[in-house]
Short mmCIF file of C-alpha atoms and ligand atoms in Angstrom, two decimals:
data_model
loop_
_atom_site.label_atom_id
_atom_site.label_comp_id
_atom_site.label_asym_id
_atom_site.label_seq_id
_atom_site.Cartn_x
_atom_site.Cartn_y
_atom_site.Cartn_z
CA MET B 1 178.16 34.15 236.20
CA VAL B 2 179.67 36.89 236.63
CA GLN B 3 176.98 40.17 236.81
CA PHE B 4 178.50 43.17 235.44
CA GLY B 5 175.36 45.83 236.25
CA TYR B 6 174.39 45.26 232.76
CA ASN B 7 170.81 43.94 231.52
CA ILE B 8 168.60 44.36 228.46
CA SER B 9 165.99 47.17 228.37
CA GLN B 10 162.66 45.56 228.22
CA PRO B 11 160.89 47.92 225.26
CA ARG B 12 158.56 49.74 226.81
CA ALA B 13 155.85 49.92 223.81
CA ILE B 14 152.64 47.84 225.05
CA ASN B 15 152.47 45.42 221.50
CA MET B 16 149.64 43.99 220.93
CA ASP B 17 151.13 41.52 218.19
CA LYS B 18 152.15 39.67 221.12
CA ASN B 19 150.34 40.73 224.05
CA ASP B 20 147.21 37.30 224.49
CA MET B 21 144.20 39.30 224.29
CA MET B 22 141.95 35.56 225.24
CA ILE B 23 142.05 36.94 228.70
CA SER B 24 141.47 40.69 227.94
CA GLN B 25 138.36 39.82 225.16
CA LYS B 26 137.24 37.20 227.68
CA ILE B 27 137.13 39.59 231.14
CA LEU B 28 135.20 42.47 228.14
CA ARG B 29 133.05 39.60 227.54
CA THR B 30 132.26 38.48 230.82
CA MET B 31 131.45 42.90 232.10
CA PRO B 32 130.60 44.51 228.76
CA GLU B 33 130.33 47.56 230.69
CA LEU B 34 134.43 48.56 231.57
CA GLN B 35 134.16 48.57 227.55
CA THR B 36 132.40 52.32 227.87
CA CYS B 37 135.00 53.86 230.27
CA ILE B 38 135.74 57.35 229.84
CA ALA B 39 138.59 57.65 231.82
CA CYS B 40 136.93 60.62 233.07
CA GLY B 41 139.64 59.57 236.47
CA SER B 42 136.88 59.86 239.17
CA CYS B 43 136.80 56.37 240.60
CA THR B 44 140.81 56.92 241.20
CA ALA B 45 140.33 60.44 242.44
CA THR B 46 137.99 59.39 245.20
CA CYS B 47 139.29 55.74 245.76
CA THR B 48 139.82 54.91 249.67
CA ALA B 49 143.11 53.04 248.25
CA GLY B 50 144.62 55.02 245.92
CA ALA B 51 144.49 58.14 249.17
CA ILE B 52 147.33 55.94 250.46
CA THR B 53 148.96 53.51 247.70
CA SER B 54 149.94 54.24 244.60
CA PHE B 55 146.35 52.11 243.00
CA ASN B 56 145.47 53.77 240.42
CA PHE B 57 142.36 51.62 239.18
CA ARG B 58 141.69 53.58 235.93
CA LYS B 59 144.64 52.86 234.65
CA VAL B 60 144.98 48.90 236.26
CA HIS B 61 141.81 48.35 234.05
CA THR B 62 142.78 50.11 231.38
CA LEU B 63 146.02 48.03 230.79
CA VAL B 64 144.64 44.48 231.22
CA ARG B 65 142.26 45.60 228.82
CA ARG B 66 145.74 46.64 225.82
CA GLY B 67 146.13 42.51 227.34
CA GLU B 68 149.25 43.79 229.92
CA TYR B 69 148.15 41.47 232.62
CA LYS B 70 151.76 41.80 234.69
CA GLY B 71 151.08 43.34 238.08
CA ALA B 72 147.77 43.47 237.34
CA TYR B 73 146.91 41.70 240.21
CA GLU B 74 148.71 42.74 242.79
CA GLU B 75 147.73 45.89 242.22
CA MET B 76 143.83 45.09 242.79
CA ASN B 77 144.81 44.00 245.90
CA LYS B 78 145.26 46.76 247.56
CA CYS B 79 141.60 47.89 246.55
CA MET B 80 139.32 47.30 250.58
CA LEU B 81 135.95 46.63 248.19
CA CYS B 82 134.71 49.82 249.81
CA GLY B 83 132.49 50.31 247.03
CA LYS B 84 133.39 54.52 246.47
CA CYS B 85 134.15 54.25 242.98
CA ARG B 86 130.64 52.43 241.69
CA LEU B 87 128.72 55.43 242.71
CA SER B 88 130.68 58.18 241.21
CA CYS B 89 131.21 56.34 237.60
CA PRO B 90 129.49 58.88 235.57
CA ARG B 91 129.10 55.29 232.64
CA GLY B 92 127.53 53.44 235.81
CA ILE B 93 130.47 50.64 235.57
CA ASN B 94 130.25 47.94 238.16
CA THR B 95 134.01 48.94 239.26
CA ARG B 96 134.16 47.17 242.20
CA GLY B 97 132.35 43.94 240.76
CA VAL B 98 135.35 44.95 237.71
CA VAL B 99 138.20 44.35 240.62
CA MET B 100 136.80 41.54 241.37
CA LEU B 101 136.23 39.71 238.25
CA ILE B 102 140.05 41.29 236.96
CA LYS B 103 141.48 39.19 240.26
CA GLN B 104 139.31 36.71 239.55
CA GLU B 105 140.79 35.74 235.98
CA LEU B 106 144.53 36.38 236.38
CA GLY B 107 145.18 34.91 239.48
CA GLU B 108 147.15 32.58 237.81
CA TYR B 109 149.60 35.89 236.60
CA ARG B 110 150.76 35.77 240.68
CA MET Q 1 106.23 88.05 187.43
CA SER Q 2 107.90 85.89 190.10
CA LYS Q 3 111.57 86.47 191.14
CA ARG Q 4 114.46 84.34 190.22
CA VAL Q 5 116.94 82.58 192.50
CA ILE Q 6 120.09 81.42 192.05
CA VAL Q 7 120.97 78.46 194.71
CA ILE Q 8 124.96 77.27 194.35
CA GLY Q 9 124.91 73.73 194.82
CA GLY Q 10 122.74 70.68 194.51
CA GLY Q 11 123.73 69.24 197.91
CA VAL Q 12 121.01 68.34 200.11
CA ALA Q 13 121.22 72.34 201.45
CA GLY Q 14 120.42 73.67 197.57
CA MET Q 15 117.75 70.64 197.30
CA GLN Q 16 116.39 71.94 200.27
CA THR Q 17 116.12 75.93 199.89
CA ALA Q 18 114.93 75.48 196.30
CA ALA Q 19 111.89 73.45 197.39
CA THR Q 20 110.85 75.85 199.96
CA LEU Q 21 111.86 78.78 197.39
CA ALA Q 22 109.16 76.48 195.19
CA GLY Q 23 106.95 76.49 197.99
CA LEU Q 24 106.72 80.22 198.74
CA GLY Q 25 105.50 80.97 195.32
CA ILE Q 26 109.59 82.15 194.08
CA HIS Q 27 111.06 80.70 191.04
CA PRO Q 28 114.30 78.91 191.97
CA VAL Q 29 117.27 77.83 189.52
CA ILE Q 30 119.99 75.35 190.82
CA ILE Q 31 122.69 75.32 189.85
CA GLU Q 32 125.47 72.25 190.04
CA LYS Q 33 128.37 71.72 188.95
CA GLY Q 34 128.16 67.93 189.06
CA ASP Q 35 125.93 66.04 186.67
CA ARG Q 36 123.43 64.89 189.09
CA LEU Q 37 121.72 66.61 192.41
CA GLY Q 38 122.69 65.21 196.14
CA GLY Q 39 126.31 65.91 196.69
CA LYS Q 40 128.14 64.42 198.83
CA LEU Q 41 125.50 61.92 200.25
CA LEU Q 42 125.37 60.31 196.78
CA ASN Q 43 128.30 58.97 197.99
CA TRP Q 44 127.65 58.17 201.80
CA HIS Q 45 125.85 54.50 202.19
CA LYS Q 46 123.43 54.82 205.84
CA LEU Q 47 123.65 57.85 207.99
CA PHE Q 48 124.02 58.28 211.60
CA PRO Q 49 122.75 58.25 213.97
CA THR Q 50 120.20 56.09 212.40
CA PHE Q 51 121.35 53.71 209.84
CA THR Q 52 119.05 55.62 207.30
CA PRO Q 53 120.05 55.06 203.66
CA ALA Q 54 121.54 58.13 202.07
CA GLY Q 55 119.58 57.52 199.58
CA GLU Q 56 115.96 57.61 200.93
CA VAL Q 57 117.06 60.91 201.67
CA LEU Q 58 117.51 62.30 198.42
CA ASP Q 59 114.49 60.58 197.08
CA THR Q 60 112.60 62.55 199.17
CA LEU Q 61 114.36 65.71 198.57
CA ARG Q 62 113.49 65.32 194.42
CA ARG Q 63 110.27 64.45 195.00
CA GLN Q 64 109.61 68.26 195.66
CA LEU Q 65 111.55 69.80 193.18
CA LYS Q 66 109.80 68.35 190.20
CA ASP Q 67 108.85 71.88 189.14
CA VAL Q 68 112.56 73.37 189.81
CA GLU Q 69 114.38 73.93 187.36
CA ILE Q 70 117.71 72.50 187.21
CA MET Q 71 121.26 72.95 185.47
CA THR Q 72 124.26 69.92 185.71
CA ASN Q 73 127.01 70.02 185.26
CA THR Q 74 127.61 73.82 185.42
CA GLU Q 75 129.51 75.32 187.78
CA VAL Q 76 129.85 79.11 189.53
CA LYS Q 77 132.70 80.67 188.92
CA ARG Q 78 132.45 84.56 190.51
CA ILE Q 79 129.17 86.32 192.74
CA GLU Q 80 127.94 89.78 191.28
CA GLN Q 81 125.76 91.90 192.45
CA SER Q 82 123.27 91.14 189.75
CA GLY Q 83 123.54 86.98 189.51
CA VAL Q 84 126.33 84.87 188.91
CA VAL Q 85 129.24 84.44 186.35
CA LEU Q 86 129.54 81.08 185.19
CA ASN Q 87 132.86 79.13 184.19
CA ASP Q 88 132.31 79.58 180.75
CA GLY Q 89 131.98 83.41 181.23
CA ARG Q 90 127.92 83.96 180.79
CA LEU Q 91 126.72 86.41 183.52
CA LEU Q 92 122.95 84.59 185.17
CA VAL Q 93 121.02 87.33 186.76
CA SER Q 94 118.90 86.97 189.14
CA ASP Q 95 117.64 88.69 191.85
CA ALA Q 96 118.63 86.54 195.35
CA VAL Q 97 121.60 84.49 195.33
CA VAL Q 98 122.29 81.32 198.13
CA VAL Q 99 125.56 79.96 198.18
CA CYS Q 100 125.06 75.90 198.94
CA SER Q 101 128.30 74.98 197.64
CA GLY Q 102 128.98 72.58 200.35
CA PHE Q 103 132.64 72.05 201.65
CA ASP Q 104 135.62 69.60 200.69
CA ILE Q 105 136.83 66.68 201.72
CA PHE Q 106 140.45 66.23 203.21
CA ARG Q 107 143.13 64.55 201.02
CA ALA Q 108 144.45 62.00 202.82
CA GLU Q 109 147.83 61.69 200.90
CA ILE Q 110 148.72 65.07 202.35
CA LYS Q 111 149.48 63.16 205.73
CA GLU Q 112 152.09 61.08 204.01
CA GLU Q 113 152.92 59.22 207.58
CA TYR Q 114 149.76 57.50 206.91
CA GLY Q 115 150.35 56.16 204.09
CA TYR Q 116 147.49 56.64 202.07
CA GLY Q 117 147.28 55.42 197.78
CA ILE Q 118 151.21 54.16 199.07
CA TYR Q 119 149.93 51.09 200.83
CA ASP Q 120 147.61 48.84 199.52
CA ASN Q 121 145.27 48.51 203.18
CA VAL Q 122 144.87 52.25 204.00
CA TYR Q 123 141.53 53.66 203.27
CA THR Q 124 139.20 56.46 203.90
CA THR Q 125 136.06 56.97 205.44
CA VAL Q 126 134.60 57.64 201.94
CA ASP Q 127 136.37 54.69 200.63
CA ILE Q 128 134.36 52.77 203.36
CA GLU Q 129 131.13 54.65 202.58
CA ARG Q 130 131.97 53.59 198.76
CA MET Q 131 132.81 49.99 199.61
CA LEU Q 132 129.38 49.77 201.93
CA ASN Q 133 127.11 50.87 199.22
CA GLU Q 134 129.44 48.13 196.45
CA GLY Q 135 128.40 45.18 199.14
CA LYS Q 136 132.48 44.98 198.92
CA VAL Q 137 133.97 45.06 201.24
CA HIS Q 138 137.30 43.70 202.15
CA THR Q 139 141.02 43.61 202.44
CA ALA Q 140 143.36 44.70 198.98
CA ASP Q 141 143.30 41.27 198.26
CA GLY Q 142 139.97 39.92 199.22
CA HIS Q 143 140.32 39.30 202.80
CA ILE Q 144 138.37 39.57 205.08
CA PRO Q 145 139.74 41.76 207.93
CA GLU Q 146 141.12 40.37 211.47
CA ARG Q 147 141.91 43.75 212.87
CA ILE Q 148 140.66 47.22 211.43
CA ALA Q 149 142.22 50.39 212.94
CA PHE Q 150 140.66 53.75 212.68
CA LEU Q 151 141.92 57.23 212.98
CA HIS Q 152 140.14 60.28 214.12
CA CYS Q 153 141.24 63.85 213.33
CA VAL Q 154 142.42 63.22 209.72
CA GLY Q 155 142.89 66.56 208.36
CA SER Q 156 141.50 68.09 210.72
CA ARG Q 157 142.33 69.95 214.41
CA ASP Q 158 146.43 69.26 212.70
CA GLU Q 159 147.62 72.63 212.75
CA LYS Q 160 150.49 71.16 210.16
CA VAL Q 161 147.99 70.74 207.26
CA GLY Q 162 146.63 74.17 207.77
CA GLN Q 163 143.53 72.56 208.99
CA LYS Q 164 142.88 74.37 212.91
CA HIS Q 165 139.18 73.84 212.71
CA CYS Q 166 137.25 70.53 214.19
CA SER Q 167 135.32 68.58 211.57
CA ARG Q 168 131.96 67.71 213.83
CA VAL Q 169 130.94 64.55 212.25
CA CYS Q 170 133.94 62.62 211.62
CA CYS Q 171 134.07 61.03 215.39
CA ILE Q 172 130.44 60.03 215.05
CA THR Q 173 131.30 58.52 211.03
CA GLY Q 174 134.36 57.08 213.11
CA VAL Q 175 131.62 55.73 215.60
CA LYS Q 176 129.45 54.24 212.53
CA GLN Q 177 131.51 52.86 209.97
CA ALA Q 178 133.22 50.94 213.12
CA MET Q 179 129.89 49.32 214.05
CA GLU Q 180 128.86 48.37 210.20
CA LEU Q 181 132.01 46.27 210.08
CA LYS Q 182 131.47 45.10 213.24
CA GLU Q 183 128.78 43.74 211.88
CA LEU Q 184 130.17 42.91 208.71
CA PHE Q 185 132.54 41.13 210.58
CA PRO Q 186 131.52 39.88 214.06
CA GLN Q 187 135.23 38.26 214.47
CA SER Q 188 137.14 40.91 214.07
CA GLU Q 189 138.28 43.19 216.28
CA ILE Q 190 137.73 46.85 215.67
CA TYR Q 191 140.43 49.84 217.43
CA ASN Q 192 139.29 53.61 217.08
CA PHE Q 193 141.95 55.69 217.99
CA TYR Q 194 140.99 58.99 218.97
CA MET Q 195 142.07 62.41 220.72
CA ASP Q 196 139.08 63.42 221.95
CA ILE Q 197 135.61 62.39 220.86
CA ARG Q 198 133.13 64.99 220.10
CA MET Q 199 129.51 63.07 219.43
CA PHE Q 200 127.32 66.60 219.68
CA GLY Q 201 124.60 65.39 217.60
CA PRO Q 202 121.73 63.88 219.33
CA GLY Q 203 121.62 60.02 219.93
CA TYR Q 204 125.30 60.20 219.16
CA GLU Q 205 126.79 59.59 222.82
CA GLU Q 206 124.29 56.22 223.07
CA MET Q 207 125.45 55.42 219.41
CA TYR Q 208 129.16 56.04 221.26
CA ARG Q 209 128.30 54.10 224.09
CA GLN Q 210 126.95 51.31 221.72
CA ALA Q 211 129.87 51.08 220.29
CA GLN Q 212 131.66 50.29 223.08
CA GLU Q 213 129.48 47.79 225.17
CA GLU Q 214 127.43 46.47 222.16
CA PHE Q 215 130.30 46.29 219.71
CA ASN Q 216 132.93 46.08 221.30
CA ILE Q 217 134.32 48.37 219.71
CA HIS Q 218 138.01 49.48 221.55
CA PHE Q 219 138.66 52.82 221.72
CA ILE Q 220 142.18 53.98 222.07
CA ARG Q 221 143.80 57.82 222.77
CA GLY Q 222 146.80 58.21 221.10
CA ARG Q 223 147.67 59.52 217.50
CA ILE Q 224 148.39 57.66 215.29
CA SER Q 225 152.44 58.84 214.22
CA GLU Q 226 153.17 57.51 211.72
CA ALA Q 227 151.96 53.78 209.65
CA SER Q 228 154.51 51.23 207.79
CA GLU Q 229 153.56 48.50 205.52
CA THR Q 230 154.29 45.14 206.30
CA ILE Q 231 156.20 41.83 204.39
CA ASP Q 232 152.46 40.33 204.07
CA LYS Q 233 150.56 44.29 202.96
CA ARG Q 234 149.28 44.38 206.51
CA VAL Q 235 149.60 47.95 208.36
CA GLN Q 236 151.57 48.23 211.72
CA ILE Q 237 150.93 51.54 213.50
CA LYS Q 238 152.09 53.16 215.99
CA ALA Q 239 150.90 55.88 218.96
CA GLU Q 240 151.32 55.60 222.16
CA ASP Q 241 148.33 55.33 224.68
CA THR Q 242 147.85 58.57 226.61
CA LEU Q 243 145.95 56.95 229.33
CA ILE Q 244 148.55 54.57 230.00
CA GLY Q 245 151.75 57.04 229.57
CA ARG Q 246 153.28 53.62 227.09
CA PRO Q 247 153.46 53.35 223.45
CA LEU Q 248 151.78 50.75 222.02
CA LYS Q 249 152.24 48.87 218.42
CA MET Q 250 150.01 46.31 217.05
CA THR Q 251 149.66 45.35 213.27
CA VAL Q 252 146.12 46.24 211.54
CA ASP Q 253 144.86 44.42 208.51
CA MET Q 254 143.17 47.67 207.50
CA LEU Q 255 143.62 51.25 208.56
CA ILE Q 256 141.13 53.54 207.87
CA LEU Q 257 141.78 57.48 208.28
CA ILE Q 258 138.45 59.37 209.72
CA VAL Q 259 138.71 62.64 207.03
CA GLY Q 260 137.61 66.00 207.84
CA MET Q 261 135.74 68.62 205.83
CA LYS Q 262 138.23 71.37 204.31
CA ALA Q 263 136.54 74.38 203.38
CA GLY Q 264 134.53 74.66 199.96
CA ALA Q 265 137.63 75.38 196.80
CA SER Q 266 134.56 78.27 195.47
CA ASN Q 267 135.28 79.90 198.56
CA ASP Q 268 138.28 81.99 197.80
CA ARG Q 269 136.43 83.08 194.74
CA PHE Q 270 133.24 83.70 195.97
CA ALA Q 271 135.41 85.60 198.41
CA GLU Q 272 136.02 88.99 195.64
CA ASN Q 273 132.45 89.46 195.85
CA ARG Q 274 133.27 92.18 198.77
CA GLY Q 275 129.57 91.08 200.77
CA ILE Q 276 130.93 87.89 201.66
CA GLU Q 277 133.86 86.95 204.39
CA LEU Q 278 135.25 84.36 204.80
CA TYR Q 279 136.76 82.06 208.17
CA PRO Q 280 140.31 81.86 208.85
CA SER Q 281 139.48 78.20 207.66
CA HIS Q 282 138.63 79.64 204.33
CA PHE Q 283 134.84 78.60 205.47
CA ILE Q 284 132.47 81.90 204.53
CA ARG Q 285 132.17 83.73 207.41
CA PRO Q 286 128.15 84.60 207.95
CA ARG Q 287 127.31 88.33 208.77
CA ASN Q 288 126.80 87.29 212.12
CA GLN Q 289 126.73 83.57 213.80
CA PHE Q 290 123.44 84.69 215.77
CA VAL Q 291 120.50 85.88 214.53
CA ASP Q 292 121.64 86.44 210.79
CA ASN Q 293 123.81 83.29 210.83
CA ILE Q 294 122.26 82.25 206.96
CA CYS Q 295 123.22 85.78 205.74
CA SER Q 296 125.62 88.07 204.31
CA SER Q 297 126.52 91.90 204.77
CA ALA Q 298 125.17 91.88 201.06
CA GLY Q 299 121.67 91.95 200.97
CA ASN Q 300 120.69 89.68 198.47
CA ILE Q 301 122.96 86.60 199.21
CA PHE Q 302 122.48 84.12 201.57
CA TYR Q 303 123.60 81.24 203.05
CA ALA Q 304 123.21 77.38 204.09
CA GLY Q 305 124.55 73.86 204.61
CA THR Q 306 128.29 73.64 205.19
CA VAL Q 307 129.33 75.62 202.85
CA THR Q 308 129.69 78.25 206.15
CA ALA Q 309 131.54 75.16 208.78
CA PRO Q 310 130.52 71.45 209.43
CA LYS Q 311 127.36 70.65 209.75
CA ASN Q 312 125.41 67.27 209.90
CA VAL Q 313 122.64 66.45 207.08
CA GLY Q 314 119.48 67.82 209.72
CA GLU Q 315 121.27 71.25 210.39
CA SER Q 316 122.27 71.21 206.33
CA LEU Q 317 118.68 70.86 205.69
CA ASN Q 318 116.96 73.10 208.39
CA GLU Q 319 119.41 76.05 206.80
CA GLY Q 320 117.69 75.84 203.31
CA VAL Q 321 114.42 76.15 204.96
CA ALA Q 322 116.04 79.39 206.78
CA ALA Q 323 117.93 81.29 204.22
CA ALA Q 324 115.07 80.47 201.67
CA LEU Q 325 112.78 82.54 204.39
CA ARG Q 326 115.14 85.11 204.58
CA VAL Q 327 115.10 85.28 200.67
CA SER Q 328 111.11 86.26 200.85
CA LYS Q 329 111.45 88.11 203.29
CA TYR Q 330 114.20 90.06 201.15
CA LEU Q 331 112.07 89.56 198.07
CA GLU Q 332 109.43 91.35 199.71
CA ASP Q 333 110.82 94.25 201.23
C1 FAD X 1 132.53 60.50 205.75
C2 FAD X 1 131.18 61.75 205.79
C3 FAD X 1 130.18 60.54 205.89
C4 FAD X 1 129.04 61.74 206.64
N1 FAD X 1 127.97 60.72 206.87
C5 FAD X 1 126.58 61.82 207.73
C6 FAD X 1 126.09 61.04 208.08
O1 FAD X 1 126.01 60.10 208.25
N2 FAD X 1 124.87 62.14 208.57
C7 FAD X 1 124.71 63.37 208.40
O2 FAD X 1 124.05 63.75 209.02
N3 FAD X 1 125.40 63.65 207.89
C8 FAD X 1 127.07 63.09 207.32
N4 FAD X 1 127.95 64.00 206.85
C9 FAD X 1 128.10 65.29 206.25
C10 FAD X 1 127.64 65.85 205.37
O3 FAD X 1 128.32 64.92 204.41
C11 FAD X 1 126.81 66.77 205.32
O4 FAD X 1 126.54 67.34 206.34
C12 FAD X 1 125.89 67.37 203.86
O5 FAD X 1 125.88 66.26 203.01
C13 FAD X 1 126.34 68.64 204.37
O6 FAD X 1 125.59 69.20 202.17
P1 FAD X 1 125.79 70.65 201.50
O7 FAD X 1 124.44 70.35 200.55
O8 FAD X 1 126.13 71.45 201.97
O9 FAD X 1 126.74 70.06 201.12
P2 FAD X 1 127.76 69.50 199.54
O10 FAD X 1 126.62 67.76 200.01
O11 FAD X 1 129.07 69.41 199.69
O12 FAD X 1 126.67 69.61 198.33
C14 FAD X 1 127.26 70.83 197.70
C15 FAD X 1 127.50 70.58 196.30
O13 FAD X 1 127.20 72.17 195.91
C16 FAD X 1 128.23 72.00 194.59
N5 FAD X 1 129.12 72.40 194.12
C17 FAD X 1 130.22 73.27 194.81
N6 FAD X 1 131.14 74.38 194.06
C18 FAD X 1 129.67 74.81 193.58
C19 FAD X 1 129.85 76.14 192.50
N7 FAD X 1 130.81 76.51 192.43
N8 FAD X 1 129.10 75.16 191.52
C20 FAD X 1 128.40 74.59 191.12
N9 FAD X 1 127.88 73.41 191.97
C21 FAD X 1 129.06 73.92 193.52
C22 FAD X 1 129.45 70.13 194.91
O14 FAD X 1 128.66 69.75 193.65
C23 FAD X 1 127.93 69.47 195.56
O15 FAD X 1 127.18 68.80 195.12
C24 FAD X 1 128.66 62.88 206.42
C25 FAD X 1 130.24 63.51 206.22
C26 FAD X 1 131.41 62.85 205.77
C27 FAD X 1 133.10 63.49 205.42
S1 SF4 X 2 135.69 49.67 245.46
FE1 SF4 X 2 138.16 49.44 245.85
S2 SF4 X 2 138.93 50.63 244.00
FE2 SF4 X 2 136.85 51.46 244.84
S3 SF4 X 2 137.07 53.01 245.74
FE3 SF4 X 2 136.90 51.31 246.81
S4 SF4 X 2 139.58 50.85 247.26
FE4 SF4 X 2 138.85 52.22 245.23
S1 SF4 X 3 134.72 56.89 237.10
FE1 SF4 X 3 133.95 54.54 235.67
S2 SF4 X 3 134.79 56.19 233.48
FE2 SF4 X 3 135.58 56.93 235.77
S3 SF4 X 3 137.32 56.08 234.69
FE3 SF4 X 3 136.59 55.50 236.29
S4 SF4 X 3 136.03 53.18 235.16
FE4 SF4 X 3 136.11 55.03 233.60
S1 SF4 X 4 134.41 65.01 215.20
FE1 SF4 X 4 136.07 64.05 216.09
S2 SF4 X 4 137.56 63.00 214.22
FE2 SF4 X 4 136.22 65.59 213.75
S3 SF4 X 4 137.60 66.81 214.23
FE3 SF4 X 4 136.60 67.06 215.46
S4 SF4 X 4 136.91 65.30 216.97
FE4 SF4 X 4 138.65 64.81 215.31
#
């Protein structure tokens, strides 16, 4: 087929009616503490990987909680599991555990 | 003869003021425009942060008012130097006045974009308290809600409706009701859309965290811009998830508007007295916010409770005691 360079833009909205919330619900059941995130961003500010790549741990796990899984596994792969974020999280979330859990649950979304 | 003090309003602040005055040997008269004492608490189910039934608090206060003179179905129109003028024009003479006329609930219909009073499944936090009291919480056609959204700051922090202040107690009210609904409907998903979460009282932040961790309430930062009704009478809402930076939409079975506290309707008329001033929000402004925060500029007029600013029950009760003590000191001098 001839490509004219046109395509249909995907709607940008997070559609919570269409998103499959099952995985996100399972993640939150396994680690309910993730729900206590107050989006302070100190994990991202201190992140070793975030200092040299576009990786934003807070944003990725927030997207996952909204049922937006695409690309989350690849993003979490940028984490080097240094654990600095866990030292800074004011809610005491096991942030490194969150990285591992999301990777485990989203393996098939690669 | 003991001195006579008029207490305007029989909410928790007025009840506490009158009970304390009576204990000090002063003769209080509560003037209440409604047909019963209790104010807003007559409509509340359980109180944050301890889930104490509102009726329990009112019963305790009522027991302390056995010998107190109470005039119900009577509204105060104006406050004069010598006493108060009722709606029927009568002047009641008194040695001092304590204004405890409380606040008004913001009328959610004014925020038309949320469809309150237009769509079947849009409610306010006041409706939910009533439904909890009646033991009947369900959608308009009697179903169990599967998905519920709360919206914070309806009628507060909003220039568009002339309410610039924060109503303080509504964040925790939203958290409390989310927990109550989750308890009723464990299978439901509950989302609170907020702009800032303000947990000012003791135990409130702990309750917020409990709502997140143990009740799995989802908090999404972003203000719902509009609601519309679907063909099956559900409510579609749009917001931005500002922590992600993308628009978000979802359909819910119930949309609950967390309505704010507005200045009481009587305040403007009360402020015709030169000793009574108002904030731009039309709540009454005390002489100063520190050592005289329950006093007016007129020597014999005092304040207690939410007439001066949004407050919780405990704070309103404390001001009742404080105002009564100041009245007693004024009468001695
Ligand atoms: C949805 C919601 C839920 C809440 N839940 C809680 C909770 O769980 N825990 C908590 O601590 N706080 C809660 N609050 C706050 C609580 O309602 C207030 O702190 C409390 O009602 C303040 O008492 P008040 O006596 O100052 O005022 P009000 O309760 O407003 O009482 C004022 C009284 O004065 C009367 N009055 C007014 N004008 C006149 C007049 N001109 N003449 C004669 N009478 C007059 C009124 O009829 C009323 O009876 C909640 C608030 C809201 C909006
Ligand atoms: S553990 Fe991963 S997410 Fe946390 S600071 Fe280190 S690299 Fe960043
Ligand atoms: S440090 Fe903790 S609370 Fe702050 S954004 Fe990261 S996960 Fe959330
Ligand atoms: S207490 Fe919360 S919901 Fe109420 S006005 Fe303030 S920020 Fe908004």
